[in-house]
Coordinates of C-alpha atoms in Angstrom, one line a residue:
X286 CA -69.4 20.2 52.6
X287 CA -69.7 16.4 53.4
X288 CA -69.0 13.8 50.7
X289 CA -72.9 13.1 50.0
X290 CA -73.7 16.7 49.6
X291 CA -70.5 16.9 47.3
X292 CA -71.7 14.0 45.5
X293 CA -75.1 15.5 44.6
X294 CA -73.6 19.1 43.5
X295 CA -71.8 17.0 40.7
X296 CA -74.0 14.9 39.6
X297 CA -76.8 18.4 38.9
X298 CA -73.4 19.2 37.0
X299 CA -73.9 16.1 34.3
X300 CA -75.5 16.1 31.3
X301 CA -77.0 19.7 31.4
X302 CA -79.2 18.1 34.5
X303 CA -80.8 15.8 32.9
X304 CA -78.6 13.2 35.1
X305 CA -80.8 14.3 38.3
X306 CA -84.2 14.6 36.2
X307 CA -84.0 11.0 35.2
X308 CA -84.1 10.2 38.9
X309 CA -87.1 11.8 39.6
X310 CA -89.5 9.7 42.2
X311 CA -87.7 6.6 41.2
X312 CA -84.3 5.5 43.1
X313 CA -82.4 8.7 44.3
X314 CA -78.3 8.9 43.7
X315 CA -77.6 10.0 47.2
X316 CA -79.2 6.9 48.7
X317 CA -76.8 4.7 46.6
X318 CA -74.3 6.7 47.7
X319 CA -75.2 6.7 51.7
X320 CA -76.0 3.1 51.4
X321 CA -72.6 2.5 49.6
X322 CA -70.9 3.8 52.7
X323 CA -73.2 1.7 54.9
X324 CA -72.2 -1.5 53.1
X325 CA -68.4 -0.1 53.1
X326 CA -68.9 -0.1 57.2
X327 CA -70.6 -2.8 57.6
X328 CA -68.0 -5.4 56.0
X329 CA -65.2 -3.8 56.9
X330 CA -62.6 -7.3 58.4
X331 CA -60.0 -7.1 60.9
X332 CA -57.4 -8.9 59.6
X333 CA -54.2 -8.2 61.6
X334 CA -54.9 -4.9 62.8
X335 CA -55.8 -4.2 59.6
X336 CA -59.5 -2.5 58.5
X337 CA -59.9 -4.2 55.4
X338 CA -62.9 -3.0 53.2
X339 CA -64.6 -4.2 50.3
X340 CA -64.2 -3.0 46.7
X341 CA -66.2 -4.9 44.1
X342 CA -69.5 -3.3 44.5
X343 CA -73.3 -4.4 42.5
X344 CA -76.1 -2.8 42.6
X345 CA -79.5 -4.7 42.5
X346 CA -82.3 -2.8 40.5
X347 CA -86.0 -2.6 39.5
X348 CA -86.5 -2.8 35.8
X349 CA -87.9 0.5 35.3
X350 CA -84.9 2.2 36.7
X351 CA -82.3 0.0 35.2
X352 CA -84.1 0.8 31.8
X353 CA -84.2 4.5 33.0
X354 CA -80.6 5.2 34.2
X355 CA -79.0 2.6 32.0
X356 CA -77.6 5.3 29.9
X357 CA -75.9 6.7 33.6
X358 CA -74.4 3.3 34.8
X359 CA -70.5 4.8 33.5
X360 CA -71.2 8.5 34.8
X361 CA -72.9 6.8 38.2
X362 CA -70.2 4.5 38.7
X363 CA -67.6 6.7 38.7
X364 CA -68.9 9.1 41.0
X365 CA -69.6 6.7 43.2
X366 CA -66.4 5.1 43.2
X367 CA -64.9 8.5 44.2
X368 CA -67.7 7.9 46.9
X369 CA -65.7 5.1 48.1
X370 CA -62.4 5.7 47.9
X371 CA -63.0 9.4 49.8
X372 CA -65.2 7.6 52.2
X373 CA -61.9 5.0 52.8
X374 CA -59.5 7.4 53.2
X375 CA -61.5 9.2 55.7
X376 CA -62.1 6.4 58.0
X377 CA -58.8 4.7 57.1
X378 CA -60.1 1.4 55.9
X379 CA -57.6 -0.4 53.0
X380 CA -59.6 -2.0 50.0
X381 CA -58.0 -4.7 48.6
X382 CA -57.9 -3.3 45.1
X383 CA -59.7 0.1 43.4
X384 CA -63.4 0.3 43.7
X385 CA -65.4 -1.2 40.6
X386 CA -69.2 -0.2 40.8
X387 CA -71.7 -1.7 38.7
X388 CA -76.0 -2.3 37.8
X389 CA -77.6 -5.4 37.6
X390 CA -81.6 -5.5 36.7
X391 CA -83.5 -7.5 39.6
X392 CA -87.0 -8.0 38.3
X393 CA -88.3 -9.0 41.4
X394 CA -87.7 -5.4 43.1
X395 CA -90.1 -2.7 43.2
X396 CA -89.6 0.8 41.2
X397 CA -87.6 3.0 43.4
X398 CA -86.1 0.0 45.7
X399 CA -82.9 -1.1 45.1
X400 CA -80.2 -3.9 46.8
X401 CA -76.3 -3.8 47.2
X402 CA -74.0 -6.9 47.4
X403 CA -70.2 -6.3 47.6
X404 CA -66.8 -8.3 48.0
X405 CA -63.4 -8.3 48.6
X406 CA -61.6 -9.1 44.9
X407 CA -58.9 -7.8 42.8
X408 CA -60.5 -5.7 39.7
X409 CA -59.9 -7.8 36.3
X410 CA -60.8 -5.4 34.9
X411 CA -57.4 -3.7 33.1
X412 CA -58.7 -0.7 32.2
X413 CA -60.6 1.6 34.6
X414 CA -61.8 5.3 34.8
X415 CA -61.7 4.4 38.6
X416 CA -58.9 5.8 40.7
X417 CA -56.7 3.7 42.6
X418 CA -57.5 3.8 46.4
X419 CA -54.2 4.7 48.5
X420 CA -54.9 2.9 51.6
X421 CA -53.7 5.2 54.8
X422 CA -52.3 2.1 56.5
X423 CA -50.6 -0.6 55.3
X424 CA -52.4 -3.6 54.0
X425 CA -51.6 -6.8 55.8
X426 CA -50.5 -9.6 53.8
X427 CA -54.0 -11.5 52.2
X428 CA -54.3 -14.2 50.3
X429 CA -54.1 -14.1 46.6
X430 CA -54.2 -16.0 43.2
X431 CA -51.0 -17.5 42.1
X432 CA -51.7 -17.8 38.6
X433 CA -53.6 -15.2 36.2
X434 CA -56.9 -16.6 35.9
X435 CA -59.1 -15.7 33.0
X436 CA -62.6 -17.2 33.3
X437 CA -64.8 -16.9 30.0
X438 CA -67.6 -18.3 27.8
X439 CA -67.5 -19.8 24.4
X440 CA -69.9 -20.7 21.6
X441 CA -70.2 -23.7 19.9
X442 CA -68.4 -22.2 17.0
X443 CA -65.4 -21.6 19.0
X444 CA -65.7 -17.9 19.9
X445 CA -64.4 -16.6 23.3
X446 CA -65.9 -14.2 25.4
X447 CA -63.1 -13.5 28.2
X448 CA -65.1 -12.3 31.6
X449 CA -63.1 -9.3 32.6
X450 CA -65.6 -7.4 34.5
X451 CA -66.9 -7.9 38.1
X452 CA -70.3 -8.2 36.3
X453 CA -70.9 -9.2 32.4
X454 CA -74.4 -8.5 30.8
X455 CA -75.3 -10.8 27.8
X456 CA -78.5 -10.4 26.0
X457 CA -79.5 -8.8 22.3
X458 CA -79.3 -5.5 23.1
X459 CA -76.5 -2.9 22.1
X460 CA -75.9 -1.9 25.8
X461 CA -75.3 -5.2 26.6
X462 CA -71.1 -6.8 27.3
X463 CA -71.8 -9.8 25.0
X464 CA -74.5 -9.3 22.3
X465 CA -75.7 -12.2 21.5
X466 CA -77.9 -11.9 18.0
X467 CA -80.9 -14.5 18.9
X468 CA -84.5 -13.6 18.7
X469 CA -85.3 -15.5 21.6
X470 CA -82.6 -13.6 23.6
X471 CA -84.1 -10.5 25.7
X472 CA -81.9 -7.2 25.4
X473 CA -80.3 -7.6 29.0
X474 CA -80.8 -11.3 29.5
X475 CA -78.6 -12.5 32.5
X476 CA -75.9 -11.4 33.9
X477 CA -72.0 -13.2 35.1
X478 CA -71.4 -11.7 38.3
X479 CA -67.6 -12.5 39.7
X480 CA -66.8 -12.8 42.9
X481 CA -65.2 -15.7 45.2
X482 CA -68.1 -17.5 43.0
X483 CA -68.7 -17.2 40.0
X484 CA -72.6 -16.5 39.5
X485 CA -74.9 -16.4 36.8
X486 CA -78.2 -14.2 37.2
X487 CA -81.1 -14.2 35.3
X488 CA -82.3 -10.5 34.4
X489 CA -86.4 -11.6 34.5
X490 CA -85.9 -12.7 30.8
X491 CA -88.9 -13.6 28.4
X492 CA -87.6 -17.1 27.9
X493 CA -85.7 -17.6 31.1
X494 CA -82.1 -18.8 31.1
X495 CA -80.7 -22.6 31.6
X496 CA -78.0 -23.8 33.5
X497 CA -76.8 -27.3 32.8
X498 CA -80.9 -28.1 31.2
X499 CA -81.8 -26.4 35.0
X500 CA -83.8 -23.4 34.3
X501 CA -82.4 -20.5 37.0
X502 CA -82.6 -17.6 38.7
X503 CA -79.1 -17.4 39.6
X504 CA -77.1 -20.4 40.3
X505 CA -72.7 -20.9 40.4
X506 CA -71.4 -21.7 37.3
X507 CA -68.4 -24.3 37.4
X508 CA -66.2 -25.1 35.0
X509 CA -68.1 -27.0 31.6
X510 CA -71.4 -25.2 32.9
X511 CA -73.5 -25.2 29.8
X512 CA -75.9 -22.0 29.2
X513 CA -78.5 -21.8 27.4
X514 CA -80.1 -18.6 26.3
X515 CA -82.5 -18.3 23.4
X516 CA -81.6 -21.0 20.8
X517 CA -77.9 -20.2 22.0
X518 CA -75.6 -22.2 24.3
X519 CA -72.2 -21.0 26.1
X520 CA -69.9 -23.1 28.1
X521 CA -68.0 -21.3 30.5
X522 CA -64.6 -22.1 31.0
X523 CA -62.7 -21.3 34.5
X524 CA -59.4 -20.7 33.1

């Protein structure tokens, strides 16, 4: 049995079913999984003999199914980071670091649609229910930081909100990384997306989100970037 057909078996295993019934007619797990592998092939880098694949991997969604599979994103992820790491082994690609999969709400998608991004990064995140990827070949020598960097936010009050996931969610709501108690605030406002830039997204939110006075969609933050969301403002801090 091939890894997609594997991948579907499990998932009717979660949650008594009702994992697979919440995808009914709307965006369908194998097709994030077949089109995980697609994006794994198709930025797969030579570097020294070397296949070297991406791991950091975001997927783009409609509102109504990030509202519908929101409760899903962990269970999700980490099957479809098995996904990836299976699907590296067998074509001997070496990631740079473990697989991290996560959901971000695009509100200009239509139900059922659904975009991937991915990148080449080391996973800040220290704690994982991801497995590590043993590479088959050895991984050539690649560039990397020499200092730990530790970008985050912080309020005017002087509260930090270190940025330890490939992508942050801020907004009201309880599902979201950084809750941010402000009326004007929509439960999944925006989004911090890390990556060889550091990106801010706005999730479609009732009162938009500013960058620097700028009103955005998504635009890189730099360091002393001021955010506004609501009647609240963040300055993010590189380091």
């Amino acid at each position: 049995m091939g890894l997609l057909e594997n991948f579907e078996e499990r998932l009717g295993k979660i949650v008594n079913g009702s994992f697979s019934k919440a995808f009914k007619s709307q965006v369908q797990p194998v097709e994030l999984a077949a089109a995980l592998q697609g994006e794994i092939d198709s930025r797969v880098t030579n570097i020294n003999g070397t296949q070297i694949s991406p791991n950091i991997f975001i997927f783009g969604l409609a509102e109504q199914d990030f509202e519908r599979l929101s409760g899903y994103f962990g269970a999700l992820a980490n099957e479809l980071g098995e996904i990836a790491t299976k699907y590296c082994i067998e074509q001997r690609y070496s990631p740079v670091d473990r697989p991290d999969i996560s959901f971000v709400l695009e509100g200009s998608l239509n139900t059922g649609d659904f975009r991937i991004k991915s990148t080449s990064a080391p996973v800040y995140d220290a704690v994982s229910n991801h497995s590590p990827v043993t590479p088959e070949v050895p991984l050539a020598p690649i560039p990397v930081m020499t200092e730990s960097v530790t970008p985050h936010l912080r309020t005017i009050e002087g509260d930090d909100y270190p940025l330890t996931r490939s992508v942050t969610n801020i907004g009201r709501g309880s599902d979201a990384d950084i809750q941010v108690n402000d009326s004007g605030v929509s439960r999944i406002h925006c989004s911090i997306v890390l990556g060889s830039e550091v990106l801010i997204r706005d999730n479609g939110s009732t009162n938009g989100t500013l960058v620097d006075g700028n009103r955005i969609t998504e635009a890189v933050l730099h360091d002393g970037s001021i955010i506004k969301v609501g009647n609240t403002t963040l300055t993010y801090a590189s380091r």
